[in-house]
Amino acid sequence: MRAIPRPAGLLLAVVVATSGLSLAVPRADAAPESNVREDVHQAQAMLLQRRLRERQRSLASLNRRADARDRALLGRQRVLATYGWTGDPDRVTAVLPLASYSLSAGFGLTGPLWEAEHGGQDFSAPTGEQIVAVAAGTVTEVAEAGPYGLRTIVTLPDGTEVWYCHQSATDVEAGQHVDVADPLGAVGDSGNATGPHLHLEVRPEGGAPIDPYDWLVAAGVTP
């Protein structure tokens, strides 16, 4: 076999070496595929973490609102129970007008103490005992009313008037909306009264009075 001349052989070796080198070395600006995949995974992980944090903050906010509502609901539940309502606070229709009392003169009684039949239910209690609204409505009168003494009238949405009589003080004024168990005033003996008590009257559509005891029982509370 004939030997390749030295100059030609040297040139071929340089070409082969140079070609091999150019094939083996990657371009400086080309990122390896594995690095690209890793960057994508990191970006996805960061996005998921951010979304998780946002969801955790949202859940924490919801939990705080739920806790606040539960605490408020429990507080209202206790208030309503103080005035005779032990059911669902969202379904309350009526409560008793006093937290502590004893029943005295009932509806329909006659005698020298009254000019006609007794038109309400009396709740005996010490002077100053807080009176609350038995049902939600609008205060339509706060005034001295002769034998009824200092009287507050609350008109309910269906037109029923509830009279709170013989008060020693009042906490509301005409035109004010009151909710169930909102404070109205205080027990007293103003007007025609032989001692401190609340005289409660219930008058459907502002007409003749009916028995407040039966009305309260029908509304879900028993004096």
Coordinates of N, CA and C in Angstrom, one line a residue, residues 15-211:
V15 N -8.3 18.5 9.6 CA -9.7 18.6 9.2 C -10.6 17.7 10.0
V16 N -10.2 16.4 10.2 CA -10.9 15.5 11.0 C -11.1 16.0 12.4
A17 N -10.0 16.4 13.0 CA -10.0 16.9 14.4 C -10.9 18.1 14.6
T18 N -10.7 19.0 13.6 CA -11.6 20.2 13.7 C -13.0 19.9 13.5
S19 N -13.4 19.0 12.6 CA -14.8 18.6 12.4 C -15.3 17.9 13.7
G20 N -14.6 17.1 14.3 CA -15.0 16.4 15.5 C -15.2 17.4 16.6
L21 N -14.4 18.4 16.7 CA -14.5 19.3 17.8 C -15.8 20.1 17.6
S22 N -16.1 20.5 16.4 CA -17.2 21.3 16.2 C -18.5 20.5 16.4
L23 N -18.5 19.3 16.2 CA -19.7 18.4 16.5 C -19.9 18.2 18.0
A24 N -18.8 18.2 18.8 CA -18.9 17.8 20.2 C -19.3 19.0 21.1
V25 N -18.9 20.2 20.7 CA -19.1 21.4 21.6 C -20.5 22.0 21.2
P26 N -21.4 22.2 22.1 CA -22.7 22.8 21.8 C -22.5 24.3 21.7
R27 N -23.6 25.0 21.1 CA -23.5 26.4 21.0 C -23.7 27.0 22.4
A28 N -23.0 28.1 22.5 CA -22.9 28.8 23.8 C -24.3 29.3 24.3
D29 N -25.2 29.7 23.3 CA -26.5 30.3 23.6 C -27.6 29.2 23.7
A30 N -27.3 28.0 23.6 CA -28.3 26.9 23.6 C -28.4 26.2 24.9
A31 N -29.6 26.4 25.7 CA -29.7 25.7 27.0 C -30.0 24.3 26.8
P32 N -29.4 23.4 27.7 CA -29.7 22.0 27.6 C -31.2 21.7 27.8
E33 N -31.7 20.7 27.3 CA -33.2 20.3 27.4 C -33.5 20.1 28.8
S34 N -32.7 19.4 29.6 CA -33.0 19.1 31.0 C -33.1 20.4 31.8
N35 N -32.3 21.4 31.5 CA -32.4 22.7 32.2 C -33.7 23.4 31.9
V36 N -34.2 23.3 30.7 CA -35.4 23.9 30.3 C -36.6 23.2 31.1
R37 N -36.6 21.9 31.1 CA -37.6 21.2 31.8 C -37.6 21.5 33.3
E38 N -36.5 21.7 33.9 CA -36.4 22.0 35.3 C -36.9 23.4 35.6
D39 N -36.6 24.4 34.7 CA -37.2 25.7 34.9 C -38.7 25.7 34.8
V40 N -39.3 24.9 33.9 CA -40.7 24.9 33.7 C -41.3 24.3 35.0
H41 N -40.7 23.2 35.5 CA -41.2 22.6 36.8 C -41.2 23.6 37.9
Q42 N -40.1 24.3 38.0 CA -40.0 25.3 39.1 C -41.1 26.4 39.0
A43 N -41.3 26.9 37.8 CA -42.3 27.9 37.6 C -43.7 27.4 37.9
Q44 N -44.0 26.1 37.6 CA -45.3 25.5 37.9 C -45.4 25.4 39.4
A45 N -44.4 24.9 40.1 CA -44.4 24.8 41.5 C -44.6 26.1 42.2
M46 N -44.0 27.2 41.8 CA -44.2 28.5 42.4 C -45.6 29.0 42.2
L47 N -46.2 28.7 41.0 CA -47.6 29.1 40.7 C -48.5 28.4 41.7
L48 N -48.3 27.0 41.8 CA -49.2 26.3 42.7 C -49.0 26.7 44.2
Q49 N -47.8 27.1 44.6 CA -47.6 27.6 46.0 C -48.4 28.9 46.2
R50 N -48.3 29.8 45.2 CA -49.0 31.1 45.3 C -50.5 30.9 45.4
R51 N -51.0 30.0 44.5 CA -52.5 29.7 44.5 C -52.9 29.1 45.9
L52 N -52.0 28.2 46.4 CA -52.3 27.6 47.7 C -52.4 28.6 48.8
R53 N -51.4 29.5 48.8 CA -51.4 30.6 49.8 C -52.6 31.5 49.7
E54 N -53.0 31.8 48.5 CA -54.2 32.6 48.3 C -55.5 31.9 48.8
R55 N -55.5 30.6 48.5 CA -56.7 29.8 49.0 C -56.7 29.7 50.5
Q56 N -55.5 29.5 51.1 CA -55.4 29.5 52.6 C -55.9 30.8 53.2
R57 N -55.5 31.9 52.6 CA -55.9 33.2 53.1 C -57.4 33.4 53.0
S58 N -57.9 33.0 51.9 CA -59.4 33.1 51.7 C -60.2 32.2 52.7
L59 N -59.7 31.0 52.9 CA -60.3 30.1 53.9 C -60.2 30.7 55.3
A60 N -59.1 31.3 55.6 CA -58.9 31.9 56.9 C -59.9 33.0 57.1
S61 N -60.1 33.8 56.1 CA -61.0 34.9 56.2 C -62.4 34.4 56.4
L62 N -62.8 33.4 55.6 CA -64.1 32.8 55.8 C -64.4 32.2 57.2
N63 N -63.3 31.6 57.7 CA -63.4 31.0 59.0 C -63.6 32.1 60.1
R64 N -62.9 33.3 59.9 CA -63.0 34.4 60.9 C -64.5 34.9 60.8
R65 N -65.0 35.1 59.6 CA -66.4 35.6 59.5 C -67.4 34.6 60.1
A66 N -67.1 33.3 59.9 CA -68.0 32.3 60.4 C -68.0 32.3 62.0
D67 N -66.8 32.4 62.5 CA -66.6 32.4 64.0 C -67.3 33.7 64.5
A68 N -67.2 34.8 63.9 CA -67.8 36.0 64.4 C -69.3 35.9 64.3
R69 N -69.8 35.3 63.3 CA -71.3 35.1 63.2 C -71.8 34.1 64.3
D70 N -71.0 33.0 64.5 CA -71.4 32.1 65.5 C -71.4 32.7 66.9
R71 N -70.4 33.6 67.2 CA -70.4 34.3 68.5 C -71.5 35.2 68.6
A72 N -71.9 36.0 67.5 CA -73.0 36.9 67.6 C -74.3 36.1 67.7
L73 N -74.4 35.0 67.0 CA -75.6 34.2 67.1 C -75.8 33.6 68.5
L74 N -74.7 33.2 69.1 CA -74.7 32.6 70.5 C -75.1 33.7 71.5
G75 N -74.6 34.9 71.3 CA -75.0 36.0 72.1 C -76.5 36.4 72.0
R76 N -77.0 36.4 70.8 CA -78.4 36.7 70.6 C -79.3 35.5 71.1
Q77 N -78.8 34.3 71.0 CA -79.5 33.2 71.5 C -79.7 33.3 73.0
R78 N -78.6 33.8 73.7 CA -78.7 33.9 75.2 C -79.7 35.0 75.6
V79 N -79.7 36.1 74.8 CA -80.6 37.2 75.1 C -82.0 36.8 74.9
L80 N -82.3 36.1 73.8 CA -83.7 35.7 73.5 C -84.1 34.7 74.6
A81 N -83.2 33.8 75.0 CA -83.5 32.8 76.0 C -83.9 33.5 77.3
T82 N -83.2 34.6 77.6 CA -83.5 35.4 78.8 C -85.0 35.8 78.8
Y83 N -85.5 36.1 77.6 CA -86.9 36.6 77.5 C -87.8 35.5 77.0
G84 N -87.5 34.2 77.2 CA -88.4 33.1 77.0 C -88.4 32.4 75.7
W85 N -87.5 32.9 74.7 CA -87.5 32.2 73.4 C -86.3 31.3 73.4
T86 N -86.5 30.0 73.2 CA -85.4 29.0 73.3 C -85.2 28.3 71.9
G87 N -86.0 28.7 70.9 CA -85.9 28.1 69.6 C -84.8 28.7 68.8
D88 N -84.8 28.5 67.5 CA -83.9 29.0 66.5 C -83.9 30.5 66.5
P89 N -82.8 31.2 66.8 CA -82.9 32.7 66.8 C -83.4 33.3 65.5
D90 N -83.1 32.6 64.4 CA -83.6 33.2 63.1 C -85.1 33.0 62.9
R91 N -85.7 32.3 63.7 CA -87.2 32.1 63.6 C -88.0 32.7 64.7
V92 N -87.3 33.6 65.5 CA -88.0 34.2 66.6 C -89.2 35.1 66.1
T93 N -90.3 35.0 66.7 CA -91.5 35.8 66.4 C -91.8 36.7 67.6
A94 N -91.6 36.3 68.8 CA -92.0 37.1 70.0 C -91.2 36.6 71.2
V95 N -91.1 37.5 72.1 CA -90.4 37.2 73.4 C -91.3 37.7 74.5
L96 N -90.9 37.4 75.8 CA -91.6 38.0 76.9 C -91.1 39.4 77.1
P97 N -91.9 40.3 77.7 CA -91.5 41.7 77.9 C -90.5 41.9 79.0
L98 N -90.4 41.0 79.9 CA -89.5 41.1 81.1 C -88.7 39.8 81.3
A99 N -87.5 40.0 81.8 CA -86.7 38.8 82.2 C -87.1 38.2 83.5
S100 N -87.6 39.1 84.4 CA -88.0 38.6 85.7 C -89.3 39.3 86.1
Y101 N -90.3 38.6 86.6 CA -91.6 39.1 86.9 C -92.5 38.1 87.6
S102 N -93.7 38.5 88.0 CA -94.7 37.6 88.4 C -96.0 38.1 87.8
L103 N -96.8 37.2 87.3 CA -98.1 37.6 86.7 C -99.0 38.0 87.8
S104 N -99.7 39.1 87.5 CA -100.8 39.6 88.4 C -102.1 39.7 87.7
A105 N -102.7 40.8 87.6 CA -104.0 40.9 87.0 C -104.0 40.4 85.5
G106 N -105.0 39.5 85.2 CA -105.1 39.0 83.8 C -106.1 39.7 83.0
F107 N -106.2 39.3 81.8 CA -107.1 40.0 80.8 C -108.6 39.7 81.2
G108 N -109.5 40.7 81.1 CA -110.9 40.5 81.2 C -111.4 40.6 82.6
L109 N -110.6 40.9 83.6 CA -111.0 41.1 85.0 C -111.9 42.3 85.1
T110 N -112.8 42.3 86.1 CA -113.6 43.5 86.4 C -113.5 43.8 87.9
G111 N -113.7 45.0 88.2 CA -113.7 45.4 89.7 C -113.4 46.8 89.8
P112 N -113.3 47.3 91.1 CA -113.2 48.7 91.4 C -111.9 49.3 90.9
L113 N -110.9 48.5 90.6 CA -109.6 49.1 90.1 C -109.7 49.5 88.6
W114 N -110.7 49.1 87.9 CA -110.8 49.4 86.5 C -112.1 50.0 86.1
E115 N -112.1 51.0 85.2 CA -113.4 51.5 84.8 C -114.2 50.5 84.0
A116 N -113.5 49.6 83.3 CA -114.2 48.6 82.5 C -113.4 47.3 82.7
E117 N -113.6 46.3 81.8 CA -112.8 45.1 81.9 C -111.3 45.4 81.7
H118 N -110.5 44.7 82.5 CA -109.1 44.8 82.3 C -108.7 44.4 81.0
G119 N -108.1 45.3 80.2 CA -107.8 45.0 78.8 C -106.4 44.5 78.5
G120 N -105.7 44.1 79.5 CA -104.3 43.6 79.3 C -103.9 42.5 80.3
Q121 N -102.6 42.2 80.2 CA -102.0 41.3 81.2 C -101.0 42.1 82.0
D122 N -101.0 42.0 83.3 CA -100.1 42.7 84.2 C -98.9 41.8 84.6
F123 N -97.7 42.4 84.5 CA -96.5 41.7 84.9 C -95.9 42.5 86.1
S124 N -95.9 42.0 87.3 CA -95.4 42.8 88.4 C -93.9 42.6 88.4
A125 N -93.2 43.7 88.7 CA -91.7 43.7 88.7 C -91.2 45.0 89.4
P126 N -90.0 45.0 89.9 CA -89.5 46.2 90.6 C -89.4 47.4 89.7
T127 N -89.6 48.5 90.2 CA -89.4 49.8 89.5 C -88.0 49.8 88.8
G128 N -87.9 50.1 87.6 CA -86.6 50.2 86.9 C -86.3 48.9 86.1
E129 N -87.0 47.8 86.3 CA -86.8 46.6 85.6 C -86.9 46.9 84.1
Q130 N -86.0 46.4 83.3 CA -86.0 46.7 81.8 C -87.1 46.0 81.1
I131 N -87.8 46.8 80.3 CA -88.9 46.3 79.4 C -88.3 46.2 78.0
V132 N -88.6 45.1 77.3 CA -88.1 44.9 75.9 C -89.3 44.7 75.0
A133 N -89.1 44.9 73.7 CA -90.1 44.8 72.7 C -90.5 43.3 72.6
V134 N -91.7 42.9 72.7 CA -92.1 41.5 72.5 C -92.1 41.1 71.1
A135 N -92.1 42.0 70.1 CA -92.1 41.7 68.7 C -91.5 42.9 68.0
A136 N -91.0 42.7 66.8 CA -90.4 43.8 66.0 C -91.5 44.7 65.4
G137 N -91.2 46.0 65.4 CA -92.2 46.9 64.8 C -91.7 48.3 64.9
T138 N -92.6 49.3 64.7 CA -92.2 50.7 64.7 C -92.9 51.4 65.9
V139 N -92.1 52.2 66.6 CA -92.7 52.9 67.7 C -93.6 54.0 67.2
T140 N -94.9 54.0 67.5 CA -95.8 55.0 67.0 C -96.3 56.0 68.0
E141 N -95.9 55.7 69.3 CA -96.3 56.7 70.3 C -95.4 56.5 71.6
V142 N -95.0 57.6 72.2 CA -94.3 57.6 73.5 C -94.9 58.8 74.2
A143 N -95.8 58.6 75.2 CA -96.4 59.8 75.8 C -97.1 59.4 77.1
E144 N -97.4 60.4 77.9 CA -98.3 60.2 79.1 C -99.7 59.9 78.5
A145 N -100.4 58.9 79.1 CA -101.7 58.5 78.6 C -102.7 58.3 79.7
G146 N -102.8 59.3 80.5 CA -103.8 59.3 81.6 C -103.7 58.1 82.5
P147 N -104.7 57.3 82.7 CA -104.6 56.1 83.6 C -103.6 55.1 83.2
Y148 N -103.1 55.1 81.9 CA -102.1 54.2 81.5 C -100.7 54.7 81.8
G149 N -100.6 55.9 82.3 CA -99.3 56.4 82.7 C -98.4 56.7 81.5
L150 N -97.1 56.6 81.7 CA -96.2 56.7 80.5 C -96.3 55.4 79.7
R151 N -96.7 55.7 78.4 CA -97.1 54.5 77.6 C -96.3 54.6 76.3
T152 N -95.7 53.4 75.9 CA -95.1 53.3 74.6 C -96.0 52.3 73.7
I153 N -96.3 52.7 72.5 CA -97.0 51.9 71.6 C -96.1 51.5 70.4
V154 N -96.0 50.2 70.2 CA -95.2 49.7 69.0 C -96.2 49.0 68.1
T155 N -96.2 49.5 66.8 CA -97.1 48.9 65.8 C -96.3 47.9 65.0
L156 N -96.9 46.7 64.9 CA -96.2 45.6 64.2 C -96.5 45.6 62.7
P157 N -95.8 44.9 61.9 CA -96.0 45.0 60.4 C -97.5 44.7 60.0
D158 N -98.2 43.8 60.8 CA -99.5 43.5 60.4 C -100.6 44.4 61.0
G159 N -100.1 45.5 61.6 CA -101.0 46.5 62.1 C -101.4 46.4 63.6
T160 N -101.0 45.3 64.2 CA -101.2 45.0 65.6 C -100.5 46.1 66.4
E161 N -101.2 46.6 67.4 CA -100.5 47.6 68.3 C -100.2 46.8 69.6
V162 N -99.0 47.0 70.2 CA -98.7 46.5 71.5 C -98.4 47.7 72.4
W163 N -99.2 47.7 73.5 CA -99.1 48.9 74.4 C -98.3 48.4 75.7
Y164 N -97.3 49.3 76.0 CA -96.5 49.0 77.2 C -96.8 50.2 78.2
C165 N -97.4 50.0 79.3 CA -98.0 51.0 80.1 C -97.4 51.1 81.5
H166 N -97.6 52.2 82.2 CA -97.1 52.5 83.6 C -95.6 52.6 83.7
Q167 N -94.9 52.9 82.6 CA -93.4 52.9 82.7 C -92.9 54.1 83.5
S168 N -91.7 53.9 84.1 CA -91.1 55.0 84.8 C -90.1 55.7 83.9
A169 N -89.7 55.1 82.8 CA -88.8 55.8 81.9 C -88.9 55.1 80.5
T170 N -88.5 55.7 79.5 CA -88.5 55.2 78.1 C -87.2 55.3 77.4
D171 N -86.8 54.4 76.6 CA -85.6 54.4 75.9 C -85.7 54.6 74.4
V172 N -87.0 54.8 73.9 CA -87.2 55.0 72.5 C -88.0 56.2 72.2
E173 N -88.2 56.5 70.9 CA -89.0 57.7 70.5 C -89.8 57.3 69.3
A174 N -90.9 58.0 69.0 CA -91.8 57.8 67.9 C -91.0 57.8 66.6
G175 N -91.4 56.8 65.8 CA -90.7 56.7 64.5 C -89.6 55.7 64.4
Q176 N -89.1 55.3 65.6 CA -88.0 54.4 65.7 C -88.4 52.9 65.4
H177 N -87.6 52.2 64.7 CA -87.8 50.8 64.5 C -87.1 50.0 65.6
V178 N -87.9 49.0 66.2 CA -87.3 48.2 67.2 C -87.4 46.7 66.8
D179 N -86.4 46.0 67.1 CA -86.4 44.5 66.9 C -86.9 43.8 68.1
V180 N -87.1 42.5 67.9 CA -87.5 41.6 69.0 C -86.4 41.8 70.2
A181 N -86.9 42.0 71.4 CA -86.0 42.0 72.6 C -85.2 43.3 72.7
D182 N -85.4 44.3 71.8 CA -84.8 45.6 72.0 C -85.3 46.3 73.2
P183 N -84.5 47.0 74.0 CA -85.0 47.7 75.2 C -86.0 48.8 74.8
L184 N -87.0 49.0 75.6 CA -88.1 50.0 75.3 C -88.1 51.0 76.5
G185 N -88.0 50.6 77.7 CA -88.1 51.4 78.8 C -88.0 50.7 80.1
A186 N -88.6 51.2 81.2 CA -88.4 50.6 82.5 C -89.8 50.5 83.2
V187 N -90.0 49.5 84.0 CA -91.2 49.3 84.8 C -91.3 50.5 85.8
G188 N -92.6 50.9 86.0 CA -92.9 51.9 87.0 C -94.3 51.8 87.5
D189 N -94.8 52.9 88.1 CA -96.2 52.9 88.6 C -96.9 54.2 88.2
S190 N -96.5 54.7 87.1 CA -97.1 55.9 86.6 C -98.6 55.7 86.2
G191 N -99.4 56.7 86.2 CA -100.8 56.5 85.9 C -101.6 55.9 87.0
N192 N -102.6 55.1 86.6 CA -103.5 54.4 87.6 C -102.9 53.1 87.9
A193 N -102.0 53.1 88.9 CA -101.3 51.8 89.3 C -101.2 51.8 90.8
T194 N -101.4 50.6 91.4 CA -101.3 50.5 92.9 C -99.9 50.0 93.3
G195 N -99.0 49.8 92.3 CA -97.6 49.3 92.5 C -96.9 49.2 91.2
P196 N -95.6 49.1 91.2 CA -94.9 49.0 90.0 C -95.2 47.7 89.2
H197 N -95.6 47.8 88.0 CA -95.8 46.7 87.1 C -95.9 47.2 85.6
L198 N -95.8 46.2 84.7 CA -96.0 46.5 83.3 C -97.4 46.0 83.0
H199 N -98.2 46.9 82.4 CA -99.5 46.6 81.8 C -99.3 46.4 80.3
L200 N -99.5 45.2 79.8 CA -99.3 44.9 78.4 C -100.6 44.7 77.7
E201 N -100.8 45.4 76.6 CA -102.1 45.2 75.8 C -101.7 44.9 74.4
V202 N -102.5 44.1 73.8 CA -102.3 43.7 72.4 C -103.6 44.0 71.6
R203 N -103.5 44.8 70.6 CA -104.7 45.3 69.9 C -104.5 45.1 68.4
P204 N -105.1 44.0 67.8 CA -105.0 43.7 66.4 C -105.6 44.9 65.6
E205 N -104.8 45.4 64.6 CA -105.2 46.5 63.8 C -105.6 47.7 64.5
G206 N -105.0 47.8 65.8 CA -105.3 49.0 66.6 C -106.7 49.1 67.1
G207 N -107.5 47.9 67.1 CA -108.8 47.9 67.6 C -109.0 47.5 69.0
A208 N -110.0 46.7 69.3 CA -110.2 46.2 70.6 C -109.1 45.3 71.1
P209 N -108.8 45.3 72.4 CA -107.7 44.4 72.9 C -108.1 43.0 73.0
I210 N -107.1 42.1 72.8 CA -107.3 40.7 73.0 C -106.4 40.2 74.2
D211 N -106.5 39.0 74.6 CA -105.7 38.5 75.7 C -104.2 38.4 75.3

